[in-house]
Every structure is written in structure tokens, then in C-alpha cells.
XYZ file of C-alpha atoms in Angstrom:
601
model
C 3.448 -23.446 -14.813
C 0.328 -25.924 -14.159
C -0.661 -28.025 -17.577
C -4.132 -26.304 -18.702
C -6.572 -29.055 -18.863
C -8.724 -30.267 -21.921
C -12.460 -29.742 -21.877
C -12.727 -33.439 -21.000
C -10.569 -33.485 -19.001
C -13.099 -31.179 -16.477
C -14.529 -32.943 -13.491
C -18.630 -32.363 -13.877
C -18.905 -30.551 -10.663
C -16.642 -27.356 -12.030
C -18.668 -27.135 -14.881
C -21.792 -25.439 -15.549
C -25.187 -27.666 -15.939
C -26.925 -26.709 -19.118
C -28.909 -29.940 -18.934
C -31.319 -27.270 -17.205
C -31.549 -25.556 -21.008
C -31.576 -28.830 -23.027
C -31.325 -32.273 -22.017
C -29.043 -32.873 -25.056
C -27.930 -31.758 -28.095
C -29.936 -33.982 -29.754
C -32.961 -32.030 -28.143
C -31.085 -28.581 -28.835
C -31.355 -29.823 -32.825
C -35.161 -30.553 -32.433
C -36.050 -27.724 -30.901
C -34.163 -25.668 -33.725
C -35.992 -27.227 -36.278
C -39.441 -26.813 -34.610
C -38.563 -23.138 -34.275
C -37.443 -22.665 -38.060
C -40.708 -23.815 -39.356
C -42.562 -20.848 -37.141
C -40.727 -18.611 -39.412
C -43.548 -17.307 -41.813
C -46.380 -16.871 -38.352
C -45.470 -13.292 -38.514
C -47.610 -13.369 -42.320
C -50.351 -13.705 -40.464
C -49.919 -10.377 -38.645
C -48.777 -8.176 -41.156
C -51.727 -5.290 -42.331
C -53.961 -7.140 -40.206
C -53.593 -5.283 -36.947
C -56.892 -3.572 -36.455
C -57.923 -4.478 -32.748
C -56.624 -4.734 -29.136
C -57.555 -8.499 -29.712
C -54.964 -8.677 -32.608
C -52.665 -6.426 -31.291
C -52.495 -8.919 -27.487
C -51.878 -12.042 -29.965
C -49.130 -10.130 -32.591
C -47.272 -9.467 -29.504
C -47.861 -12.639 -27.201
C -46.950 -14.941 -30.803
C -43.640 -12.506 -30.973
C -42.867 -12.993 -27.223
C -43.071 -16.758 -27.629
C -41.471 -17.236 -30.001
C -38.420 -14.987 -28.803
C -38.038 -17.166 -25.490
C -37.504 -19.951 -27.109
C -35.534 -18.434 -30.098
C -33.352 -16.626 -26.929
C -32.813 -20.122 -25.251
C -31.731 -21.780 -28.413
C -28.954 -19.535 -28.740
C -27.982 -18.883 -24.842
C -27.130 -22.628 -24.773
C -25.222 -23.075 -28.075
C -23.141 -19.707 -26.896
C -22.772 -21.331 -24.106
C -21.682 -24.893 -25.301
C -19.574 -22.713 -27.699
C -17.556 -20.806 -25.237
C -16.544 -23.473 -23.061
C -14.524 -24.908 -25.615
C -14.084 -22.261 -28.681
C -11.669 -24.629 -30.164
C -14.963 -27.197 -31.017
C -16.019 -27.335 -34.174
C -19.339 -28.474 -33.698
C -20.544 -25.689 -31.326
C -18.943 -23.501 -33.299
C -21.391 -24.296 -36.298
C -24.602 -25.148 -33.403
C -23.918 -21.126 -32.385
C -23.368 -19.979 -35.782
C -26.673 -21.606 -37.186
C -28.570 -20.337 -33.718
C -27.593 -16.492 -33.849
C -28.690 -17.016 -38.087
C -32.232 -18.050 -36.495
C -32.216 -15.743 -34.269
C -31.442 -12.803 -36.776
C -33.694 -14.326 -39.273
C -36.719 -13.941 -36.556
C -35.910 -10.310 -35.515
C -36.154 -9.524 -39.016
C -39.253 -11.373 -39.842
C -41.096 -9.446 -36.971
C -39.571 -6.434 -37.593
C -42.757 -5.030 -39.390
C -44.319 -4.538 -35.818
C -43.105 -1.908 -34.631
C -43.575 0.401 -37.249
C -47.350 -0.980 -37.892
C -47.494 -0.014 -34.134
C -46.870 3.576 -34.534
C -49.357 3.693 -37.527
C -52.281 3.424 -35.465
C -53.828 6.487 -34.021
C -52.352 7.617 -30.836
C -55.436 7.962 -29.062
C -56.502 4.792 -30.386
C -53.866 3.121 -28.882
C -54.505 4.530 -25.596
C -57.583 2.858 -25.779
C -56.623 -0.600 -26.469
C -54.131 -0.301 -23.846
C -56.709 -0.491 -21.559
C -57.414 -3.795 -22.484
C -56.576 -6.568 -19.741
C -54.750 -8.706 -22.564
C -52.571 -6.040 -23.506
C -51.429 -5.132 -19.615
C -48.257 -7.109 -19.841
C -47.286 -4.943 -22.724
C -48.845 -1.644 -21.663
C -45.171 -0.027 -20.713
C -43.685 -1.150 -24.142
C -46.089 0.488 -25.804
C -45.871 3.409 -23.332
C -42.536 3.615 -24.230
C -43.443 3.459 -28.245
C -45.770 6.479 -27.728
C -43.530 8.636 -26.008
C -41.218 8.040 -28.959
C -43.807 8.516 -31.109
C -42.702 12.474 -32.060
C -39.125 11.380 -33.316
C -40.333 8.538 -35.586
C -40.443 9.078 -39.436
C -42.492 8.405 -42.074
C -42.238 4.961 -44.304
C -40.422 6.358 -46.345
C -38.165 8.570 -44.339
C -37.705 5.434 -41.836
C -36.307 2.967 -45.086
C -34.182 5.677 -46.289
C -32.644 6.102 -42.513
C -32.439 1.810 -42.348
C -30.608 1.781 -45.666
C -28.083 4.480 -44.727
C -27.146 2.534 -41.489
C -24.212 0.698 -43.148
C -22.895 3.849 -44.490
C -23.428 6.159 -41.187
C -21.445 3.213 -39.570
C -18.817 3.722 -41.693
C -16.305 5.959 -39.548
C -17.064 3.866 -36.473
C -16.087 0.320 -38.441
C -12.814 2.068 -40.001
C -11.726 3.329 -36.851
C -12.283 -0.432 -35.245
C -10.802 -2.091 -38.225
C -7.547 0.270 -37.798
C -7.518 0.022 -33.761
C -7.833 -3.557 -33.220
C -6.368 -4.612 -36.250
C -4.497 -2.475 -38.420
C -2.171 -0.374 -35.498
C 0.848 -1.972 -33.983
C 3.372 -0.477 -31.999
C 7.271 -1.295 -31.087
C 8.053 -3.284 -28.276
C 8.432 -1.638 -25.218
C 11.959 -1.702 -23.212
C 12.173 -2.548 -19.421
C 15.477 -1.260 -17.949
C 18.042 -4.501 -18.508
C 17.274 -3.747 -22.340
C 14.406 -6.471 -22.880
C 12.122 -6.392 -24.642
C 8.195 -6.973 -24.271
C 5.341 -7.085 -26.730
C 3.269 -3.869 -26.564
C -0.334 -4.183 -27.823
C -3.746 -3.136 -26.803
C -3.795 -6.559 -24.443
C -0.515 -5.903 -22.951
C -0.879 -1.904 -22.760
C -2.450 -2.049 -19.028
C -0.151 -4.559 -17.559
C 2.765 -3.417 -18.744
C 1.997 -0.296 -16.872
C 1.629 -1.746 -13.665
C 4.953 -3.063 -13.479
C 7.209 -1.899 -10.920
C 10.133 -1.689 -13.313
C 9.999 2.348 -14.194
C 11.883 2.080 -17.248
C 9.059 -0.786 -18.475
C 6.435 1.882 -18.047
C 7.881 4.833 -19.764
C 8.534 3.049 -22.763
C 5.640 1.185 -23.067
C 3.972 4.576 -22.957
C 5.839 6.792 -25.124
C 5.707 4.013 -27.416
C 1.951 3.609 -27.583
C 0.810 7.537 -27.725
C 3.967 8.323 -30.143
C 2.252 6.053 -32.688
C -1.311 7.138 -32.054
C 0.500 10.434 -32.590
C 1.542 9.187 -36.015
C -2.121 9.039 -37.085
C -3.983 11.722 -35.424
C -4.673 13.722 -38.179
C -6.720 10.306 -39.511
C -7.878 9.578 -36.548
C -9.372 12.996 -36.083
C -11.305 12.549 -38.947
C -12.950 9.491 -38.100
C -14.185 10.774 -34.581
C -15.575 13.905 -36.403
C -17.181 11.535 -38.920
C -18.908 9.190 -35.972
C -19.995 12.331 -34.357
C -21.522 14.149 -36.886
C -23.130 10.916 -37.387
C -24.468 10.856 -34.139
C -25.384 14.818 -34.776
C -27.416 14.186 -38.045
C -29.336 11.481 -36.913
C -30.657 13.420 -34.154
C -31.573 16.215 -36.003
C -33.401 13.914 -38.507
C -35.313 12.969 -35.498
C -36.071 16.238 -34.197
C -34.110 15.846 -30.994
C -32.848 18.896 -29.312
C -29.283 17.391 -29.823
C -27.080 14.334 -29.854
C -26.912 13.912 -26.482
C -30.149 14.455 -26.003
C -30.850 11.711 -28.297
C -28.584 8.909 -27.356
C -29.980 9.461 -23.619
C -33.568 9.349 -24.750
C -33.082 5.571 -25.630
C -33.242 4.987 -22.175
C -35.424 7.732 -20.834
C -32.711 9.083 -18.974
C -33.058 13.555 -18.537
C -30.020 15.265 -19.444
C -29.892 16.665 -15.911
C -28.452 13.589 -14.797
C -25.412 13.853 -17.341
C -24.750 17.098 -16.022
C -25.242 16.538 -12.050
C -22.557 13.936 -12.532
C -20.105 16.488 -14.456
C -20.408 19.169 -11.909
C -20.668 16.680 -8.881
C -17.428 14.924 -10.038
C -15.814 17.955 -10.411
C -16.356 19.761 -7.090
C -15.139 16.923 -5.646
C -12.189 16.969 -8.004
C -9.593 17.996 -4.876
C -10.125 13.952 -3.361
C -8.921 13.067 -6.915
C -5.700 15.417 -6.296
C -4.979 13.874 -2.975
C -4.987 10.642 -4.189
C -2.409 11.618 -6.888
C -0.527 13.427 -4.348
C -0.667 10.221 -2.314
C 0.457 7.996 -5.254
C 3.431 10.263 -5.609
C 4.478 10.435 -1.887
C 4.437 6.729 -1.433
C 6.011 5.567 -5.081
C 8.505 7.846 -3.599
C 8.626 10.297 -6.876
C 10.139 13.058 -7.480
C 7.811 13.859 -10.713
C 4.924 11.554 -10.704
C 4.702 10.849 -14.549
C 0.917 9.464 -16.362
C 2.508 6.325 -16.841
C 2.677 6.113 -12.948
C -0.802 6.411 -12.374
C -1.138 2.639 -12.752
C 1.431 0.505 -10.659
C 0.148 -0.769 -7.283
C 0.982 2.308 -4.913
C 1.867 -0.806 -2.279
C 4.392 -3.803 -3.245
C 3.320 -6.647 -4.039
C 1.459 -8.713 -1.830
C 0.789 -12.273 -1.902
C -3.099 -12.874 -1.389
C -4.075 -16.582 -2.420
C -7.343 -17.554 -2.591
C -9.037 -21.027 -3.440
C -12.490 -21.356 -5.253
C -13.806 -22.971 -2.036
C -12.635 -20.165 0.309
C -13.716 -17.619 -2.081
C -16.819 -18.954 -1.780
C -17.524 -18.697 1.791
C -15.819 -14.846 1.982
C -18.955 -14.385 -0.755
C -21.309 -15.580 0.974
C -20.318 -14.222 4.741
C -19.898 -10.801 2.988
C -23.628 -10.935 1.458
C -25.416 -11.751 4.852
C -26.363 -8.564 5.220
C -28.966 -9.227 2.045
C -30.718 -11.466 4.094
C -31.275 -15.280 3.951
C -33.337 -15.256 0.705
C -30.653 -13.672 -1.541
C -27.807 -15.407 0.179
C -29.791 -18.763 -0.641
C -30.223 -17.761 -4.511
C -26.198 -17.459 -4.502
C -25.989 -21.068 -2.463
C -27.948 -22.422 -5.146
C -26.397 -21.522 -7.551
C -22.784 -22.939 -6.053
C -24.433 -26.396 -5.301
C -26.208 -26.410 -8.743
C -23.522 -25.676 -11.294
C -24.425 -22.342 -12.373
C -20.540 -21.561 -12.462
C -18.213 -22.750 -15.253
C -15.323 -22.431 -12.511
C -11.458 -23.715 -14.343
C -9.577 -22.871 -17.538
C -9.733 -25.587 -20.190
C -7.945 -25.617 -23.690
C -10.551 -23.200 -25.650
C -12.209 -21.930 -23.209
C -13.562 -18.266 -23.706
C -10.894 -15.952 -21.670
C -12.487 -13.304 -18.893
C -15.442 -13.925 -17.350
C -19.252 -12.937 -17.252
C -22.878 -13.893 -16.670
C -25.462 -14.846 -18.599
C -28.625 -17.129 -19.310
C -31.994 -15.921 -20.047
C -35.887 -15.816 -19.509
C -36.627 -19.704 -18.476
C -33.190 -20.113 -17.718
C -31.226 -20.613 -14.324
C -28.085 -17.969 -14.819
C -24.492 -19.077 -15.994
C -21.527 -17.496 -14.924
C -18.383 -18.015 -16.791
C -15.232 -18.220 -14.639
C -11.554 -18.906 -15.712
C -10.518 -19.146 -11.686
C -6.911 -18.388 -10.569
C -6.354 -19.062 -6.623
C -6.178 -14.742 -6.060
C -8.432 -12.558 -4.333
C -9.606 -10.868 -7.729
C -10.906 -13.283 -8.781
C -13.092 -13.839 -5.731
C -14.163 -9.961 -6.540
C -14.554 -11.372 -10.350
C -17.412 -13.898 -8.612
C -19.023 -11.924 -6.856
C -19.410 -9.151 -9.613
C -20.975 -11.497 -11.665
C -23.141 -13.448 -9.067
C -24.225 -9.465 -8.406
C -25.375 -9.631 -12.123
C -26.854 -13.278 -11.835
C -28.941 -12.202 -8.621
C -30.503 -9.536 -10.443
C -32.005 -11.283 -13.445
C -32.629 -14.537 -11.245
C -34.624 -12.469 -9.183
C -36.281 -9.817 -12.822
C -37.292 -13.384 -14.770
C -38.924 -14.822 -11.762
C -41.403 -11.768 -10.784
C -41.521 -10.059 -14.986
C -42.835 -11.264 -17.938
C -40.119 -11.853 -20.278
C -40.424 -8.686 -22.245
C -40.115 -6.755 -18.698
C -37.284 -8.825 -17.296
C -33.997 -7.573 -18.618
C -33.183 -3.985 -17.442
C -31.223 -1.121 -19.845
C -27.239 -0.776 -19.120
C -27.898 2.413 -17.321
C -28.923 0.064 -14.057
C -26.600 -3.612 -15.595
C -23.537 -2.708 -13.383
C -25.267 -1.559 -10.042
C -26.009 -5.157 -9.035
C -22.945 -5.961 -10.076
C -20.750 -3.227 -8.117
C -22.590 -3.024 -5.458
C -21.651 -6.721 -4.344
C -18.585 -6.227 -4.541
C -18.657 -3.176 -2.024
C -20.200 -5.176 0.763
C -17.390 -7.884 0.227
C -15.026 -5.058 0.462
C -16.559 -3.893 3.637
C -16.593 -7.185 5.088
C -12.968 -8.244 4.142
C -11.308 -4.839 5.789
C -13.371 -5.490 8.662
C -12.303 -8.941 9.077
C -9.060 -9.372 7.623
C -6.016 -9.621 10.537
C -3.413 -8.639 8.036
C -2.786 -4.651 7.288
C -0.658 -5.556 4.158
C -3.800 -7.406 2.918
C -6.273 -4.490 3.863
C -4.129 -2.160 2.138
C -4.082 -4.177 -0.854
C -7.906 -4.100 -1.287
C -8.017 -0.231 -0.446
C -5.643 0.219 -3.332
C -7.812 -1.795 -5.634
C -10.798 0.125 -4.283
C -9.659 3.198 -5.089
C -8.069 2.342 -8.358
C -11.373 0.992 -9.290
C -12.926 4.407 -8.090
C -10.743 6.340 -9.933
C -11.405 4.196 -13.442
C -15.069 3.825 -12.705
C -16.353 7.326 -11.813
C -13.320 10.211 -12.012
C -11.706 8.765 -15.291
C -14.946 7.818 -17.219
C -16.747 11.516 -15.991
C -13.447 12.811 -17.556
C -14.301 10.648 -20.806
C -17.982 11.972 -20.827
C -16.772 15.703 -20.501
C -14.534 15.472 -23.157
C -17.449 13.266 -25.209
C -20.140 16.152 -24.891
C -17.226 18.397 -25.322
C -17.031 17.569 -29.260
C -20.603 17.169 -29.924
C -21.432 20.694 -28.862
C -18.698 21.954 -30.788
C -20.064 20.213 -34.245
C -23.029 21.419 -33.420
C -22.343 24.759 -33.117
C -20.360 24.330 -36.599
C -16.712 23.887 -35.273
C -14.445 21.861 -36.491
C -12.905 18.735 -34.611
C -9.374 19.141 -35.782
C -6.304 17.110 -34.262
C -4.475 19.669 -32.247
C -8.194 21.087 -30.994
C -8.785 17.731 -30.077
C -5.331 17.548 -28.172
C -5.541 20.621 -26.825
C -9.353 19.516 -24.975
C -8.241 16.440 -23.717
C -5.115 17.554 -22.627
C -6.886 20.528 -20.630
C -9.350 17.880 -18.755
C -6.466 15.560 -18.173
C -4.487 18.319 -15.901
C -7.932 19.418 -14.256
C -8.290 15.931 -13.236
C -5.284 14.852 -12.650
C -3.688 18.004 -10.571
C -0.839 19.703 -10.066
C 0.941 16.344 -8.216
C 1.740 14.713 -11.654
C 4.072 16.540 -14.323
C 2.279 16.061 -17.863
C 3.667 15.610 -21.288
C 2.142 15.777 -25.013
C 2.042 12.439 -25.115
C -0.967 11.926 -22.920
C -2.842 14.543 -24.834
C -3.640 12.180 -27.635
C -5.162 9.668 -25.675
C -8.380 10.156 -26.691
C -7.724 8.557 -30.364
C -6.735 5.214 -28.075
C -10.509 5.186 -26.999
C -13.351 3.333 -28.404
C -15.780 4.362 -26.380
C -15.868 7.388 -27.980
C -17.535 6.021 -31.149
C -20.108 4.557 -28.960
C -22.995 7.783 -28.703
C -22.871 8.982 -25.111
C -22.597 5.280 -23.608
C -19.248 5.988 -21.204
C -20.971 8.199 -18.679
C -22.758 5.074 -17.369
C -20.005 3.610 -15.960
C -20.114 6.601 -13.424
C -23.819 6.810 -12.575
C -23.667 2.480 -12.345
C -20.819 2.604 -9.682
C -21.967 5.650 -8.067
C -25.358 4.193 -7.754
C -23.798 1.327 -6.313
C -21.987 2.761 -3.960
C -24.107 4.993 -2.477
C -26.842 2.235 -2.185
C -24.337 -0.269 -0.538
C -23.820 2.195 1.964
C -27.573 2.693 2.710
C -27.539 -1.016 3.047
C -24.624 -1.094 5.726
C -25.927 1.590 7.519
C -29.407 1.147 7.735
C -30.405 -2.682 7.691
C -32.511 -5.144 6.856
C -35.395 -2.694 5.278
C -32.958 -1.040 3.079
C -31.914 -4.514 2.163
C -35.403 -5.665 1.768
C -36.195 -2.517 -0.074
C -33.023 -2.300 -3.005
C -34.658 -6.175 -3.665
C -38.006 -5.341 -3.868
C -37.675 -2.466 -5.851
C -34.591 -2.649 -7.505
C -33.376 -6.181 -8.226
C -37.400 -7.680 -8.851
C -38.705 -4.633 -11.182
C -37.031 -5.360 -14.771
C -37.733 -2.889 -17.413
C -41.295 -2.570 -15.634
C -40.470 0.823 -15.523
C -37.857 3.730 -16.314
C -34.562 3.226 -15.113
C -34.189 6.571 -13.807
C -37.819 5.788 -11.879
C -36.468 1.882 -10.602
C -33.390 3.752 -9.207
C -35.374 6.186 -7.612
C -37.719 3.567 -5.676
C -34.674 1.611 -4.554
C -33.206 4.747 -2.849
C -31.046 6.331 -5.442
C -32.336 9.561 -7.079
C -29.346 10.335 -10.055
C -31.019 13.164 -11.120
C -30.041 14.625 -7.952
C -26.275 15.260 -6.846
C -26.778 12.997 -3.642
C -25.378 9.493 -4.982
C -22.703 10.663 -6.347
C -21.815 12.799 -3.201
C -22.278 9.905 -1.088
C -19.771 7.827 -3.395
C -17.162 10.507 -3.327
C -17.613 10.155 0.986
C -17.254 6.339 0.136
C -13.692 7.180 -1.638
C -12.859 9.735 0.871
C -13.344 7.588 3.852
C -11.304 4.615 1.848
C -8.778 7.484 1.524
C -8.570 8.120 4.778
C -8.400 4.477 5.897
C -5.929 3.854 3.642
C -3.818 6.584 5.171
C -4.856 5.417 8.882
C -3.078 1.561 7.750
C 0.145 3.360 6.120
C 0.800 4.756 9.086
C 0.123 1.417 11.502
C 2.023 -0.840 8.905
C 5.273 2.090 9.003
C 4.984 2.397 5.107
């Protein structure tokens, strides 16, 4: 096993440049300072908006202030994660997310003072030309304006917000920190840590025995606790229920979805789309079983590679030219943002002692992006690039044509730049890859990422909306109800190719997102939008290209999500994307079925 290097030890040219932030961290320290004695500007503000003219400089003071508050803290995060194990950055990030905290809180007096003024009046001084960067925010504000409180009723909702949190915070405190589970058994009698980390890996082994007792293992002691952990997902959701009826929201969903503007239609379009399609779903279990060469295809099958392993190196600098050849079909422009970003050290690219694990982008208004890399020579991790060079490309290309309170974009849209880079490289690799075993390898991951992304998460957002209707119609959320749901939506999802235990039933206490208000079905809509618009791209050219750019990738938070998709070519309030997603899986499917054959597996 190769040493892992120390932070020093990095040659300059893997590492990211965040010279382009701060020149040093001697001019990180006087820029902190500058910014801690603006603290106190907001006075100046408070009771005293009366005027369009006040209103334009309240807001322009605020957004100055947060862009350089936002780039104090994106490069000691930054300085922080590429060595955790440092002291000093440590304490630099610590001190800049304090600032930052101690800002939002200082101006948090606007937006209520906002909503004080007349409506109409408003209207009016959004006609002002000083105000027309912010005219959408405070579109936004108005349209909100029905579901906002008074004073009083607003402090009294702020002050409960540590209690309301409650169930969600036990249930993480008892999940991540609390809950461990017997090692799990492969079949020479070793044994192998099980935890949350390991769950997923242990799973994909090809060693049978491995997976069946790292299964039983885990759901036998989420069994243990049910009946707790039952409680604490009715006590999150009726959280979720009261504060929307303190609102005056039609429901919880209804609620959590008007955050982001997104109609309810769109939840259920995805439901019922996902689920007339349900019978692809089945033949890919049936096609996992066949070729794993089953007799009873068991849940903790569903996981392993359905081909054996295949060795698919992959260095940094040949990952880097698959990328780029894959992306051509963006057109020059885009392909050059990416190039720059290679030759200018946006990427972090090696492991170091400390370093932050995973990977991700990041950066922010008046920033070049960062992407954080921990690269191992394999073909996921050239998928790992290019998924976050998807994300990079789109707020490169929202900071240079928004203001900075337009240019980030809501997580219903973060993962379609994201995903849908990674289906043209997937389109270009099958077509120009020699080797079968290689092209069945990336079908496999295709459609395991199809069947996490979109069937698996819909299942999680059925089963979500599931509960909250029941507490709102008065039922209980008991532990064997509970069971007995998931378990029901497991086996409709699943099909009749796998043979299902008890076990599986109480999966739904292993998931966090569940505490999270309606946030899983985004996963879905993100990589069916994707999809669908990556095959628009493929099929129809350089205008479609020029067109998901232009109206997608450039357009921020200028307007509603639902509205950006829409202009780009993707209308999720219509079953079409996710149709055309499920003909994305089906023709994978069928490929994948077309190499079996060729390769005599």
C-alpha cells in the first residue's frame, strides 16, 4: 500500500491555488479584521427604512458585506480541509464561520422590516431602477407574504426552533453516534467491522455469506429500537405538520415545497411516472438474479456488481482528456472553462495526511471554483471529476452573468449540472471504449446509479408523504404501521424476482433523510432532469447545447427553479423528463443485455 503523503509534501501543481482568494494569510487576517469592525452598519438601517432610496442601500450594504464575509470563510474552509489535522486553519475557519454567523444575525432584522411595509407600497418601490437587482428577492418575499406571522407570533416560532429540532437532533445523536452493531461474518468465519461507513461496501462483496450477515446484523439491531425510533420520526413529522399549519399552508408538503416555489404537481408526476414504469425496475431485478446466478435473489443482493470484477485503471492525466473529449459536444466555450480550470489549479487532485475524505466543489461569488479531489487511478473517480466540474461549470458560468444575490441556484436544480456531465461521459466512453468487459462495467454503474437516484429515492418520497398524510389525518405512526408501509413499497418496487424478509421492512429507521422535510424527492427530479436534458443535447446539437447554457447554467436564482428548468427544455411539472429518463435506463438495459450476450456471460 503507497505511503500517503504529508501536506508538504504536495507538489504545487496538484494543489488548488487560493492565492486567487487571498494572497496570504497574512491578508486573510486583515481582511477579517476590516470586516469585524462593519459589524454595527446594520444600526444604521434598523426603523429607518421608509423609501426605495433606503431600501436599494439596506440591501446593497447587506450584499457587500456578505461577499466578502462569504470569501473570508470559503478560503479558511478551504485552507482547513486540505489538511484537517492543522491547527491553525482549524482556529482561521472556526473564527470565520463565528463572523459569518455573527453578520447573518446582525442583519437579520431585514427581512422582517421588509414585510412590514405595505404590500402595494412595495410594489411601487420595486419599480425603482436601484432596486432592479433585487426586484425577484423581494418578489419572492411578497409571495410569501400570506404565511408570515406577526412580531410576536414570528419570536415565539424563532424561540421554539431548538425545541421543534429536538426529535431530529436525538435521532442524529443515536444514529451516528449512539448505535453500533456486531461485526459481520464472511464465510471462512472472519470477521469485519459493520458500521454506517462500512454498511454499503460490505454489501458489494462477492462473498454471499459477507452480505447476509452484514445485513441481518444491521436491520436486527435497528429492529431492537424501533419502537424508539418510531417515536422520533412521528415527533419530526408532526413537527414538520405544526409548523405548516401555523403558517397557514395547505399541508406539510405543501410547505416544505413552497421554499422553493416548486407546485405539488411535480411531487406527484414523479410518483405516478416512476411507478408506471415500475416493470423496467422488475427486469432489472430479474436480470440481477439471472446473472448472479440465484436461486432466491435476497435484498442484500441488490448491491454486488452483477459483473466480476473488472480492472479499469485510470490516471489523473488520462481522466482528464476522457473529460474533456466527452464534453465537446458543449461546445468550445464550456470545454475551455473546464481547461482552465485544469491548467489553473482549481483542483485539489491527491490524498495528503488530513486531508478532508470524498470530494466536492465549491468557491463563491468573486471566486474561481475549487474542487476537492482525493484521486485514486479508477474510472470513478474520473466520473467523481466530472460530477463536480458539472457543479463548478454551473456557478462559474451563474457568478459571471448574476449579481451575487442571483447567482447560487436552490438544490432542486444543484445536481442537474452535475449529473448531466456525467451522462455525456457515459455516452462517449460506451461509444468509444474497445473493451465489452469495460462497457459492461459502466452500464452496471449506470444503472445502479439509476436505480439509487430516481427508483429508490421516489420509493423514499412515497413512503415520506406516506406518513405525513397519515398525521394529518390524525393517525398514528406506530412501529409495525411503519413496517408494514415500507415493507409494502419495498415489494412494489422491488418485484416478484427477489424473495423478501422482515428484516428489510425496518429500513426506514436506517434513514436520515427522512427527518429532512420533503428534501429526498429531489434526487429524482435532479437526475431525471439530467438525463432527459443530456439526451436532448446528444440528439439535437449545438442549439440545445447553446440553449441548456444560456438558460440553464447562466440564469442563477434569477428566477424559479421550476421556470429555469422549463426554459432550458425540461418541464417537471409534466411527466415527459422523467419518461424520457426511464427510455434512458431502458435503452442502457437493453445495451447491457445486447454486450452479455457478445461477451458469452
Amino acid at each position: 500500500m503507497a505511503k500517503v503523503i504529508t501536506r508538504d509534501e504536495q507538489q504545487t501543481e496538484n494543489t488548488w491555488d487560493l492565492t486567487t482568494i487571498f494572497e496570504s494569510d497574512e491578508a486573510f487576517e486583515q481582511k477579517y479584521k476590516a470586516l469585524g469592525e462593519r459589524l454595527g452598519e446594520e444600526e444604521k438601517f434598523k426603523g429607518s427604512i421608509d423609501s426605495a432610496d433606503s431600501l436599494a442601500e439596506a440591501l446593497e450594504t447587506e450584499r457587500e458585506i456578505d461577499i466578502e464575509v462569504s470569501k473570508l470563510y470559503v478560503y479558511a474552509h478551504l485552507k482547513h480541509d486540505q489538511d484537517t489535522s492543522d491547527d491553525t486553519y482549524s482556529a482561521m475557519e472556526s473564527k470565520a464561520r463565528t463572523l459569518a454567523v455573527k453578520f447573518s444575525t446582525a442583519w437579520s432584522f431585514l427581512v422582517p422590516e421588509i414585510m412590514n411595509i405595505d404590500e402595494s407600497e412595495l410594489k411601487s418601490w420595486m419599480e425603482d431602477g436601484r432596486l432592479s437587482e433585487f426586484a425577484f428577492d423581494l418578489e419572492k418575499l411578497n409571495a410569501k407574504r400570506a404565511h408570515v406571522l406577526s412580531d410576536k407570533e414570528e419570536k415565539l416560532m424563532a424561540q421554539a426552533g431548538e425545541v421543534l429540532s429536538g426529535p431530529s437532533s436525538t435521532y442524529g445523536m443515536f444514529n451516528n453516534a449512539d448505535l453500533e452493531f456486531p461485526d459481520a461474518v464472511d464465510s471462512e468465519g472472519n470477521e469485519h467491522t459493520l458500521t454506517q461507513g462500512t454498511y454499503i461496501d460490505l454489501l458489494k462483496s462477492p462473498d454471499r455469506e459477507l452480505r447476509r450477515s452484514a445485513y441481518e446484523n444491521l436491520y436486527a439491531k435497528y429492529g431492537d429500537f424501533k419502537n424508539t425510533l418510531s417515536q422520533t420520526l412521528q415527533g419530526v413529522v408532526n413537527t414538520h405538520v405544526f409548523q405548516a399549519q401555523a403558517r397557514g399552508y395547505d399541508s406539510a408538503r405543501h410547505h416544505a415545497l413552497s421554499n422553493n416555489f416548486i407546485p405539488e404537481k411535480v411531487y406527484d408526476q414523479l410518483v405516478e411516472t416512476v411507478n408506471r414504469n415500475l416493470h423496467l425496475m422488475h427486469r432489472y431485478t430479474e436480470l440481477r438474479k439471472r446473472l448472479l446466478g440465484l436461486d432466491e435473489l435476497r435484498m442484500y443482493d441488490v448491491y454486488v456488481p452483477m459483473v466480476g470484477d473488472i480492472d479499469f485503471e485510470m490516471s489523473y492525466e488520462e481522466a482528464k482528456e476522457w473529460m474533456l473529449k466527452s464534453l465537446e459536444p458543449m461546445g468550445e466555450e464550456y470545454v475551455g472553462i473546464i481547461r482552465e480550470g485544469l491548467e489553473n489549479r482549481w483542483v485539489d487532485i491527491y490524498e495528503n495526511k488530513g486531508k478532508r475524505s470524498g470530494a466536492y466543489s465549491s468557491g463563491t461569488y468573486g471566486t474561481n471554483p475549487f474542487i476537492l479531489m482525493n484521486w485514486q487511478d479508477n474510472v470513478n473517480n474520473l466520473f467523481t471529476l466530472t460530477h463536480e466540474f458539472g457543479h463548478s461549470v454551473h456557478s462559474y458560468y451563474s457568478r459571471q452573468n448574476q449579481p451575487s444575490n442571483l447567482s447560487g441556484y436552490s438544490i432542486f436544480v444543484a445536481e442537474v449540472a452535475s449529473n448531466f456531465n456525467e451522462a455525456l461521459l457515459a455516452d462517449y466512453m460506451f461509444k468509444n471504449l474497445e473493451d465489452n468487459r469495460k462497457k459492461l462495467y459502466l452500464l452496471n454503474e449506470q444503472l445502479e446509479g439509476f436505480k439509487g437516484s430516481v427508483f429508490r429515492q421516489t420509493m423514499f418520497a412515497e413512503f415520506e408523504h406516506k406518513i405525513h398524510s397519515m398525521k394529518e389525518a390524525g393517525e398514528p405512526l406506530t412501529a409495525g404501521g411503519l413496517n408494514e408501509i415500507y415493507g409494502e413499497l419495498n415489494r412494489k418496487y422491488f418485484g416478484d424476482a427477489v424473495e423478501y424478509d422482515d428484516y428489510i421492512d425496518v429500513e426506514w429507521a436506517r434513514i436520515p433523510h427522512f427527518y429532512m422535510n420533503y428534501y429526498v424527492y429531489q434526487y429524482s427530479t435532479g437526475y431525471a432532469a439530467a438525463a432527459s436534458l443530456s439526451k436532448q443535447v446528444l440528439e439535437e446539437g449545438s442549439e440545445t447545447a447553446e440553449r441548456y447554457v444560456r438558460e440553464f447554467l447562466k440564469k442563477g436564482s434569477s428566477d424559479y427553479p421550476i421556470e429555469v428548468l422549463k426554459n432550458a427544455g425540461v418541464d417537471m411539472t409534466t411527466s415527459e423528463p422523467v419518461e424520457n429518463a426511464m427510455k434512458v435506463f431502458e435503452s442502457q438495459l437493453d445495451q447491457f443485455e445486447v454486450l452479455l450476450e457478445e461477451t458469452g456471460l
